[in-house]
Coordinates of C-alpha atoms in Angstrom, one line a residue:
M26 CA -115.6 -49.8 28.1
Q27 CA -117.6 -51.6 30.8
Y28 CA -120.9 -50.2 32.0
T29 CA -120.5 -51.5 35.6
N30 CA -122.3 -48.6 37.2
F31 CA -125.0 -48.3 34.7
G32 CA -127.7 -50.7 36.0
R33 CA -129.6 -53.0 33.8
R34 CA -128.6 -53.4 30.2
S35 CA -132.2 -53.2 29.0
T36 CA -132.2 -49.4 29.8
H37 CA -129.6 -48.8 27.1
T38 CA -130.2 -48.2 23.5
P39 CA -127.4 -48.6 20.9
Q40 CA -126.7 -45.4 19.1
T41 CA -127.5 -47.1 15.8
E42 CA -131.1 -47.2 17.0
P43 CA -133.5 -44.4 18.1
I44 CA -134.4 -44.2 21.8
P45 CA -138.0 -45.5 22.1
G46 CA -140.4 -42.6 22.6
K47 CA -137.9 -40.0 21.4
N48 CA -138.2 -38.1 18.2
M49 CA -134.7 -38.8 16.7
V50 CA -133.4 -38.8 13.2
K51 CA -130.6 -40.7 11.5
N52 CA -127.5 -38.7 11.2
D53 CA -125.0 -38.9 8.4
A54 CA -123.0 -41.6 10.2
S55 CA -126.1 -43.8 10.4
G56 CA -126.4 -43.3 14.1
Y57 CA -129.4 -41.5 15.7
S58 CA -129.3 -38.0 17.1
F59 CA -131.8 -35.2 17.5
A60 CA -132.6 -32.7 14.8
V61 CA -131.6 -29.1 15.8
D62 CA -134.3 -26.5 15.4
D63 CA -134.3 -24.3 12.3
H64 CA -133.0 -21.2 14.1
T65 CA -130.0 -23.1 15.5
R66 CA -129.3 -24.6 12.1
L67 CA -129.4 -21.2 10.5
K68 CA -127.0 -19.8 13.1
R69 CA -124.6 -22.7 12.6
F70 CA -124.5 -21.9 8.9
L71 CA -124.0 -18.2 9.4
V72 CA -121.2 -18.6 11.9
L73 CA -119.5 -21.8 10.6
G74 CA -120.4 -21.8 6.9
S75 CA -120.0 -24.9 4.7
S76 CA -116.9 -24.1 2.6
Q77 CA -115.5 -27.7 2.6
N78 CA -116.6 -31.3 2.5
T79 CA -117.4 -33.1 5.8
Y80 CA -116.5 -36.8 6.2
Y81 CA -120.1 -37.8 5.4
T82 CA -121.4 -35.0 3.2
S83 CA -120.1 -33.1 0.2
Q84 CA -119.7 -29.3 0.1
R85 CA -122.4 -29.0 -2.5
E86 CA -124.9 -31.1 -0.5
L87 CA -124.1 -29.3 2.8
T88 CA -124.6 -25.9 1.2
R89 CA -127.9 -27.0 -0.3
Q90 CA -129.1 -28.4 3.0
N91 CA -128.3 -25.2 4.7
L92 CA -130.1 -23.3 2.0
D93 CA -133.0 -25.7 2.5
I94 CA -133.3 -24.4 6.1
V95 CA -133.6 -20.8 4.7
E96 CA -136.2 -22.0 2.2
K97 CA -138.1 -23.8 4.9
M98 CA -138.2 -20.8 7.1
L99 CA -139.2 -18.6 4.2
K100 CA -142.0 -21.0 3.3
A101 CA -143.2 -21.1 6.9
G102 CA -143.5 -17.3 7.0
H103 CA -140.4 -16.7 9.1
G104 CA -138.5 -14.7 6.5
R105 CA -138.3 -11.6 8.7
D106 CA -136.7 -13.7 11.5
V107 CA -134.2 -15.1 9.0
V108 CA -133.2 -11.6 7.9
T109 CA -133.1 -10.3 11.5
T110 CA -130.8 -13.2 12.5
I111 CA -128.5 -12.5 9.5
V112 CA -128.2 -8.8 10.5
E113 CA -127.6 -9.6 14.2
I114 CA -124.8 -12.1 13.6
S115 CA -123.1 -10.1 10.8
K116 CA -123.2 -6.7 12.6
A117 CA -121.8 -8.2 15.8
G118 CA -118.9 -9.9 14.0
R119 CA -119.9 -13.3 15.4
A120 CA -118.7 -15.1 12.3
A121 CA -115.3 -15.4 10.8
S122 CA -116.5 -14.8 7.3
N123 CA -119.4 -12.6 6.2
D124 CA -120.0 -14.6 3.1
P125 CA -122.7 -17.0 4.6
A126 CA -124.7 -14.0 5.8
L127 CA -124.4 -12.3 2.4
F128 CA -125.4 -15.6 0.7
A129 CA -128.5 -16.0 2.9
L130 CA -129.4 -12.4 2.6
A131 CA -129.3 -12.8 -1.2
R132 CA -131.8 -15.6 -1.0
C133 CA -134.1 -13.6 1.2
A134 CA -133.9 -10.7 -1.3
A135 CA -135.3 -13.1 -3.9
A136 CA -138.1 -14.4 -1.7
D137 CA -141.7 -14.8 -2.9
D138 CA -143.0 -12.7 -0.1
I139 CA -142.6 -9.1 -1.2
E140 CA -142.3 -7.8 2.4
V141 CA -139.4 -10.1 3.1
R142 CA -137.8 -9.0 -0.1
R143 CA -138.1 -5.4 0.8
Y144 CA -136.9 -6.0 4.3
A145 CA -133.8 -7.9 3.0
L146 CA -133.0 -5.2 0.5
S147 CA -133.4 -2.5 3.1
V148 CA -130.8 -4.0 5.4
L149 CA -128.2 -4.5 2.7
P150 CA -125.9 -1.7 4.0
Q151 CA -125.9 -3.3 7.4
V152 CA -124.7 -6.6 6.1
A153 CA -122.7 -5.5 3.1
R154 CA -120.7 -2.9 5.0
T155 CA -117.7 -2.7 2.6
G156 CA -117.2 -2.7 -1.1
T157 CA -116.0 -6.2 -1.1
H158 CA -119.1 -7.3 0.7
L159 CA -121.2 -5.6 -1.9
L160 CA -119.4 -7.3 -4.8
H161 CA -119.7 -10.7 -3.1
W162 CA -123.5 -10.1 -2.5
V163 CA -124.0 -9.2 -6.1
L164 CA -122.3 -12.4 -7.2
F165 CA -124.6 -14.4 -4.8
I166 CA -127.8 -12.8 -5.8
K167 CA -127.2 -13.7 -9.5
Q168 CA -128.0 -17.3 -8.5
F169 CA -131.5 -16.3 -7.4
K170 CA -132.8 -13.4 -9.5
G171 CA -132.1 -10.9 -12.2
W172 CA -131.7 -7.1 -11.9
S173 CA -135.2 -6.0 -10.9
R174 CA -136.2 -2.5 -10.1
G175 CA -136.1 -3.2 -6.3
L176 CA -132.7 -4.7 -6.6
R177 CA -131.4 -1.8 -8.6
N178 CA -132.8 0.7 -6.1
A179 CA -131.3 -1.2 -3.1
V180 CA -127.8 -1.3 -4.7
A181 CA -128.1 2.3 -5.8
A182 CA -129.0 3.2 -2.2
W183 CA -125.9 1.4 -1.0
F184 CA -123.8 4.0 -2.9
T185 CA -125.9 7.1 -2.2
S186 CA -126.5 6.5 1.5
M187 CA -122.8 6.3 2.3
P188 CA -121.0 9.5 3.2
E189 CA -118.9 10.9 0.4
K190 CA -115.5 10.4 2.0
K191 CA -116.3 6.9 3.1
L192 CA -117.7 6.0 -0.3
S193 CA -114.5 7.3 -2.0
Y194 CA -112.5 5.1 0.4
Q195 CA -114.5 2.0 -0.4
L196 CA -114.3 2.5 -4.1
V197 CA -110.6 3.1 -4.1
K198 CA -109.9 0.1 -1.8
Y199 CA -112.3 -2.4 -3.4
Q200 CA -112.4 -1.8 -7.1
Q201 CA -113.1 -5.4 -8.1
R202 CA -113.7 -8.8 -6.6
D203 CA -114.9 -12.2 -7.9
G204 CA -114.9 -11.1 -11.5
Y205 CA -117.2 -8.1 -10.7
A206 CA -115.9 -4.5 -10.9
M207 CA -117.6 -1.6 -9.2
R208 CA -117.9 -0.1 -12.6
D209 CA -120.2 -2.9 -13.6
V210 CA -122.3 -2.6 -10.5
L211 CA -122.7 1.2 -10.8
R212 CA -123.8 0.8 -14.4
L213 CA -126.3 -1.9 -13.5
S214 CA -127.8 0.0 -10.6
H215 CA -128.0 3.5 -12.1
P216 CA -127.7 5.5 -8.8
K217 CA -128.9 9.1 -9.0
A218 CA -126.2 11.3 -7.6
P219 CA -127.6 13.4 -4.7
T220 CA -124.8 15.9 -5.0
E221 CA -122.2 17.1 -7.5
T222 CA -119.6 15.3 -5.4
Y223 CA -121.3 11.9 -5.9
N224 CA -121.6 12.7 -9.6
H225 CA -117.8 13.1 -9.8
I226 CA -117.3 9.9 -7.8
F227 CA -119.6 7.9 -10.1
H228 CA -118.0 9.4 -13.2
W229 CA -114.5 8.4 -12.0
V230 CA -115.6 4.8 -11.3
T231 CA -117.3 4.3 -14.7
Q232 CA -115.2 6.5 -17.0
G233 CA -112.2 7.7 -15.1
W234 CA -111.0 11.3 -14.9
E235 CA -109.7 13.1 -18.0
G236 CA -106.8 14.6 -16.0
V237 CA -105.4 15.0 -12.5
G238 CA -103.7 18.3 -11.5
E239 CA -100.7 18.7 -9.1
D240 CA -102.8 20.6 -6.6
E241 CA -105.0 18.6 -4.3
H242 CA -108.7 18.5 -5.2
P243 CA -110.7 21.3 -3.5
D244 CA -113.6 19.0 -2.7
E245 CA -112.8 17.0 0.5
G246 CA -115.0 14.1 -0.7
L247 CA -112.8 13.7 -3.8
R248 CA -109.3 14.2 -2.4
L249 CA -108.7 10.5 -1.7
I250 CA -109.5 9.7 -5.4
W251 CA -107.3 12.6 -6.5
A252 CA -104.4 11.2 -4.3
F253 CA -105.0 7.7 -5.7
E254 CA -104.6 9.0 -9.2
R255 CA -101.6 11.1 -8.2
A256 CA -100.0 8.0 -6.7
K257 CA -99.9 6.4 -10.2
R258 CA -97.5 9.2 -11.3
V259 CA -95.2 9.3 -8.2
Q260 CA -91.6 8.4 -8.9
N261 CA -89.9 8.3 -5.4
E262 CA -90.8 6.7 -2.1
Q263 CA -90.6 9.9 0.0
E264 CA -93.3 11.5 -2.2
M265 CA -95.4 8.3 -2.0
A266 CA -95.1 8.1 1.8
T267 CA -96.2 11.8 2.0
L268 CA -99.3 11.0 -0.1
I269 CA -100.1 8.0 2.0
R270 CA -99.9 10.0 5.3
R271 CA -101.6 13.1 4.2
Y272 CA -104.6 11.4 2.5
K273 CA -104.7 8.1 4.4
L274 CA -104.3 6.0 1.3
P275 CA -105.0 2.2 1.9
R276 CA -102.4 -0.4 0.8
E277 CA -104.5 -1.2 -2.3
A278 CA -104.0 2.3 -3.6
V279 CA -100.2 2.0 -3.4
P280 CA -98.4 1.1 -6.7
T281 CA -96.7 -2.3 -6.5
K282 CA -93.2 -0.9 -6.9
F283 CA -93.5 0.9 -3.5
L284 CA -94.7 -2.1 -1.6
T285 CA -91.2 -3.1 -0.6
S286 CA -90.4 0.4 0.8
V287 CA -90.0 0.6 4.5
K288 CA -90.9 4.3 4.3
C289 CA -94.2 3.6 2.6
W290 CA -95.1 0.8 5.0
E291 CA -94.3 3.2 8.0
A292 CA -96.8 5.6 6.4
L293 CA -99.4 2.9 5.9
F294 CA -99.0 1.7 9.4
D295 CA -100.1 5.0 11.0
D296 CA -103.8 4.4 10.0
M297 CA -103.8 0.7 9.2
P298 CA -106.9 -1.1 10.5
M299 CA -106.3 -4.1 12.8
E300 CA -107.4 -6.7 10.3
A301 CA -105.1 -5.2 7.7
I302 CA -102.3 -5.4 10.3
L303 CA -103.0 -9.1 10.7
R304 CA -103.0 -9.7 7.0
N305 CA -99.6 -7.9 6.5
L306 CA -97.6 -9.1 9.5
A307 CA -95.4 -11.3 7.2
T308 CA -94.8 -8.6 4.7
M309 CA -93.9 -6.0 7.3
T310 CA -91.5 -8.5 8.9
R311 CA -89.9 -9.5 5.6
I312 CA -89.1 -5.8 4.7
G313 CA -87.8 -5.1 8.2
L314 CA -90.5 -2.8 9.6
I315 CA -91.3 -5.4 12.2
K316 CA -88.2 -6.6 14.1
P317 CA -87.3 -7.7 17.6
L318 CA -87.6 -4.7 20.1
G319 CA -88.8 -2.5 17.2
E320 CA -91.2 0.4 17.9
H321 CA -93.7 -0.9 15.4
T322 CA -93.5 -4.4 16.9
K323 CA -94.3 -2.9 20.4
A324 CA -97.1 -0.8 18.9
I325 CA -98.7 -3.9 17.3
A326 CA -98.4 -6.0 20.5
E327 CA -100.1 -3.2 22.5
R328 CA -103.0 -3.0 20.0
L329 CA -103.4 -6.8 20.0
R330 CA -103.8 -6.8 23.8
D331 CA -106.4 -4.0 23.7
A332 CA -109.8 -5.8 24.2
E333 CA -111.8 -2.7 23.2
A334 CA -109.8 -2.2 20.0
I335 CA -110.4 -5.9 19.1
K336 CA -114.1 -5.6 19.6
K337 CA -114.3 -2.3 17.7
A338 CA -112.5 -3.9 14.8
R339 CA -114.8 -6.9 14.8
L340 CA -111.7 -9.0 14.9
H341 CA -113.0 -12.6 14.9
P342 CA -110.9 -15.2 16.8
I343 CA -110.5 -17.4 13.7
K344 CA -108.8 -14.5 11.8
I345 CA -106.5 -14.0 14.8
L346 CA -105.8 -17.8 15.0
N347 CA -105.2 -17.9 11.2
A348 CA -102.8 -14.9 11.5
M349 CA -100.9 -16.5 14.4
L350 CA -100.5 -20.0 12.7
T351 CA -99.5 -18.4 9.4
Y352 CA -97.1 -15.9 10.9
Q353 CA -95.3 -18.4 13.2
S354 CA -94.8 -20.8 10.3
G355 CA -92.4 -18.3 8.7
K356 CA -93.5 -19.2 5.1
S357 CA -96.3 -18.3 2.8
V358 CA -99.1 -20.8 2.1
R359 CA -99.5 -19.8 -1.5
G360 CA -96.2 -18.3 -2.6
E361 CA -92.5 -18.8 -1.8
N362 CA -92.0 -15.9 0.6
T363 CA -90.4 -16.6 3.9
W364 CA -89.7 -14.5 7.0
T365 CA -88.4 -14.8 10.5
P366 CA -91.3 -14.4 13.0
V367 CA -90.9 -12.2 16.0
Q368 CA -91.8 -14.2 19.1
T369 CA -93.3 -11.3 21.0
L370 CA -95.9 -10.9 18.3
I371 CA -96.8 -14.6 18.4
D372 CA -97.3 -14.2 22.1
A373 CA -99.5 -11.1 21.6
L374 CA -101.6 -12.9 18.9
N375 CA -102.1 -15.7 21.4
D376 CA -103.4 -13.2 24.0
A377 CA -105.6 -11.5 21.4
F378 CA -107.3 -14.8 20.6
Y379 CA -108.7 -15.1 24.1
L380 CA -109.6 -11.4 24.3
S381 CA -111.6 -11.7 21.0
F382 CA -114.3 -13.7 22.8
G383 CA -115.1 -10.9 25.2
N384 CA -115.4 -10.8 28.9
V385 CA -116.4 -14.4 30.0
E386 CA -117.3 -14.7 33.7
P387 CA -116.0 -17.8 35.6
T388 CA -118.7 -20.1 36.9
G389 CA -117.0 -21.6 39.8
K390 CA -118.5 -25.0 38.8
N391 CA -116.8 -28.3 38.0
M392 CA -116.7 -28.6 34.2
L393 CA -115.7 -31.6 32.1
L394 CA -114.6 -30.3 28.6
A395 CA -114.8 -33.2 26.2
L396 CA -113.3 -33.0 22.7
D397 CA -114.5 -35.2 19.9
V398 CA -111.3 -36.4 18.2
S399 CA -113.0 -38.9 15.9
G400 CA -112.2 -39.3 12.2
S401 CA -115.2 -37.3 11.1
M402 CA -113.9 -34.3 13.0
S403 CA -110.8 -34.2 10.8
W404 CA -112.8 -33.3 7.7
G405 CA -113.8 -29.9 6.6
T406 CA -112.6 -26.5 7.8
I407 CA -113.9 -23.8 10.1
G408 CA -114.4 -20.4 8.6
S409 CA -112.6 -21.4 5.4
M410 CA -109.3 -21.4 7.2
P411 CA -107.0 -24.0 5.7
G412 CA -106.0 -26.7 8.2
L413 CA -108.4 -25.6 10.9
T414 CA -110.4 -28.8 11.1
P415 CA -113.3 -29.1 13.5
R416 CA -111.1 -31.5 15.5
I417 CA -108.4 -28.9 16.1
A418 CA -110.8 -26.0 16.4
S419 CA -112.6 -27.7 19.2
A420 CA -109.4 -27.6 21.3
T421 CA -109.2 -23.8 20.9
M422 CA -112.9 -23.4 22.0
A423 CA -112.3 -25.6 25.1
L424 CA -109.2 -23.6 26.0
V425 CA -111.2 -20.4 26.0
T426 CA -113.5 -21.8 28.7
A427 CA -110.6 -23.3 30.5
S428 CA -108.8 -20.0 30.6
V429 CA -111.4 -18.5 32.9
E430 CA -112.3 -21.5 35.0
Q431 CA -110.5 -22.9 37.9
N432 CA -112.2 -26.3 38.1
Y433 CA -112.0 -28.0 34.8
H434 CA -110.8 -31.2 33.2
I435 CA -110.1 -31.6 29.5
M436 CA -110.4 -35.0 27.8
G437 CA -110.7 -36.5 24.3
F438 CA -112.9 -39.2 23.0
S439 CA -113.6 -41.1 19.8
H440 CA -114.6 -44.8 20.2
T441 CA -112.5 -44.7 23.4
L442 CA -111.1 -42.2 25.8
V443 CA -108.0 -40.2 25.0
D444 CA -105.7 -38.3 27.2
I445 CA -105.2 -34.7 25.9
P446 CA -102.6 -32.9 28.1
I447 CA -103.4 -29.3 27.0
S448 CA -103.8 -26.2 29.1
P449 CA -104.5 -22.5 28.5
R450 CA -101.1 -21.8 30.0
Q451 CA -99.7 -23.3 26.8
R452 CA -99.5 -21.3 23.6
L453 CA -102.3 -22.2 21.3
D454 CA -100.1 -23.5 18.5
D455 CA -98.5 -26.0 20.9
A456 CA -101.9 -27.1 22.1
L457 CA -103.2 -27.6 18.6
R458 CA -100.2 -29.7 17.6
I459 CA -100.9 -32.0 20.6
V460 CA -104.5 -32.5 19.5
D461 CA -103.6 -32.9 15.9
R462 CA -101.4 -35.9 16.8
V463 CA -104.1 -37.7 18.7
Q464 CA -105.2 -41.1 17.2
M465 CA -108.6 -41.0 15.5
G466 CA -111.5 -43.4 15.7
A467 CA -115.3 -43.8 15.5
T468 CA -117.6 -41.5 17.4
N469 CA -119.1 -42.3 20.8
C470 CA -120.4 -39.1 22.5
S471 CA -121.6 -41.0 25.6
L472 CA -118.0 -41.6 26.8
P473 CA -117.6 -38.4 28.8
M474 CA -120.6 -39.2 31.0
I475 CA -119.5 -42.8 31.4
Y476 CA -116.0 -41.8 32.3
A477 CA -117.2 -39.3 34.9
L478 CA -119.5 -41.9 36.6
E479 CA -117.1 -44.7 36.6
N480 CA -114.4 -42.5 38.1
N481 CA -116.7 -40.9 40.6
L482 CA -116.1 -37.4 39.3
K483 CA -118.4 -34.6 40.5
V484 CA -119.3 -32.8 37.3
D485 CA -121.7 -29.8 37.2
A486 CA -121.5 -29.4 33.5
F487 CA -120.4 -31.5 30.5
V488 CA -119.3 -29.4 27.6
V489 CA -119.0 -31.6 24.5
Y490 CA -117.3 -30.2 21.4
T491 CA -118.5 -32.4 18.5
D492 CA -120.0 -32.7 15.0
N493 CA -122.8 -34.8 16.6
E494 CA -122.2 -37.7 14.2
T495 CA -122.3 -40.2 17.0
F496 CA -123.0 -43.9 16.3
A497 CA -120.4 -46.2 18.0
G498 CA -121.8 -46.6 21.5
N499 CA -124.1 -49.1 23.1
I500 CA -125.9 -46.3 25.0
H501 CA -127.0 -42.8 23.8
P502 CA -125.3 -39.8 25.3
I503 CA -128.5 -38.5 26.9
Q504 CA -129.1 -41.9 28.5
A505 CA -125.6 -41.8 29.9
L506 CA -126.2 -38.4 31.3
Q507 CA -129.5 -39.5 32.9
K508 CA -127.7 -42.4 34.5
Y509 CA -125.0 -40.0 35.8
R510 CA -127.7 -37.7 37.3
Q511 CA -129.6 -40.6 38.9
Q512 CA -126.6 -42.3 40.5
T513 CA -124.7 -39.2 41.7
G514 CA -127.6 -36.9 42.6
I515 CA -126.0 -34.1 40.6
H516 CA -128.3 -32.5 38.0
A517 CA -125.4 -32.1 35.6
K518 CA -126.0 -29.9 32.6
L519 CA -124.9 -30.8 29.0
I520 CA -123.7 -28.1 26.6
V521 CA -123.2 -29.3 23.0
V522 CA -120.9 -27.1 21.0
G523 CA -121.7 -27.8 17.3
M524 CA -118.5 -27.7 15.3
L525 CA -120.0 -28.3 11.9
S526 CA -123.0 -26.8 10.1
N527 CA -125.1 -29.9 10.0
G528 CA -128.6 -30.6 11.3
F529 CA -127.9 -32.8 14.3
T530 CA -127.3 -32.6 18.0
I531 CA -126.9 -35.1 20.9
A532 CA -128.8 -32.7 23.2
D533 CA -132.4 -33.6 23.9
P534 CA -134.5 -30.5 23.1
D535 CA -137.1 -31.5 25.7
D536 CA -134.5 -31.4 28.6
A537 CA -134.1 -27.9 30.0
G538 CA -130.7 -29.0 31.4
M539 CA -129.2 -29.3 27.9
M540 CA -128.2 -26.6 25.4
D541 CA -126.8 -26.2 21.9
V542 CA -124.4 -23.5 21.1
V543 CA -122.4 -22.8 17.9
G544 CA -118.7 -23.4 17.7
F545 CA -116.6 -20.3 17.1
D546 CA -119.5 -18.0 17.7
V547 CA -117.8 -15.2 19.7
A548 CA -120.9 -15.2 22.0
S549 CA -120.7 -19.0 22.8
P550 CA -118.3 -18.9 25.8
E551 CA -120.4 -16.3 27.5
L552 CA -123.6 -18.3 26.8
I553 CA -122.0 -21.4 28.2
S554 CA -121.0 -19.6 31.4
S555 CA -124.5 -18.1 31.8
F556 CA -126.2 -21.4 31.2
V557 CA -124.0 -23.3 33.7
Q558 CA -124.7 -20.6 36.3
G559 CA -128.5 -21.1 35.8
E560 CA -129.1 -17.6 34.4
F561 CA -131.5 -19.0 31.8

């Protein structure tokens, strides 16, 4: 790459050196970038997690580094801010997995500051909204503290503050996870039953019921548990389907021998949550409930195209993407099961992915969407989804913005520019295959700006999707952007979409025309749109 339009060479600083006068740090690739602020680092962890190794950093080190940010903020007296951020991101469904939020909340619940501990424990039901969340949180908090009085009271309150019918549902559906059973947690927390119904629920969890009659339980709060126990004695699928419909039994309450019954799956489908539908698409196709032109197929496609239903279900785009890629593959990742995917559902899942990011307003601006396809972006996974590397995930994020914009151009870069012929008019799986085949290289995040200047492109905003591990260029990205601004007269903005939970960014925190957002945060596309339009 020649820098023919970039003026004197002396104004350039190689990326392996810091820019004089700038507060830069060495990144994991031995190049120099800016350190993101603690709040951004926290958000990256809560949204992206650190479930796998990156090219430069091991899983254990990356998790420790993210915990160091929590430790630092706690030590600086910002513990309440940490807890508030955890609640905001978790409740809004902005992350694919709730585990990072549960992990960080567990650390805050063990903080030295008693007020932070109390605050963290008080919001437990807002972050641990389901039984499986609670069991995960209990596992995490074991790393930080034992069962103190405050911890027992908080966990006990999780049980007693939940309405009786809802609690019964959670305890039937999530009886054990990660080696912990609800029986263990109840015995450790010693909740005091506020009513006789709660007392019967707790007795059932810890000791079981001595007997179950044929007539439904007269207490509405206990009928689901009664139906669950009755299901264990059912001998035919019609009776099982009737129990499912009448008492809204979840799949986890259905004996294994009935999970190949179309009648039982028809009954389960009536009240099946959207996330459960995604998890069971393959099974429902394999047994014949989902089929071309089928009524259930049509019903699922309609729900997947309902933006409000997606929002209400907190259906994260990664979960939709995972469901689409798994379903269209026609074979199980872990087992040997196979199925013939129905094309109309794949198309509906594709539409649902875009809808899951909410209503993003077009900017009307010229936008260059630049995907980092370097080698380091091929390591790790986003949201614990097998195969969804930051490299591939960046393409899906770019297509969300491209789907609402009229004036955009998508390109790839590593140590050189790469043509990436993808468009939101393609299906996502086709676009991802194209990106996955692109040749890798070293990282030079200045190339999008150099490309735009040398080709006389009028760009209002550069949106760079990267892990920020840049090191290969003879000029820093912000220097290239400054040159672009100077020579074109366009005060172009730079939005850096961080695709990994590390501590670096190519955006200069002192430049109001640059912004960091977190990859796969459902709020990011709207933030990008607002920033480009100058709303903040």
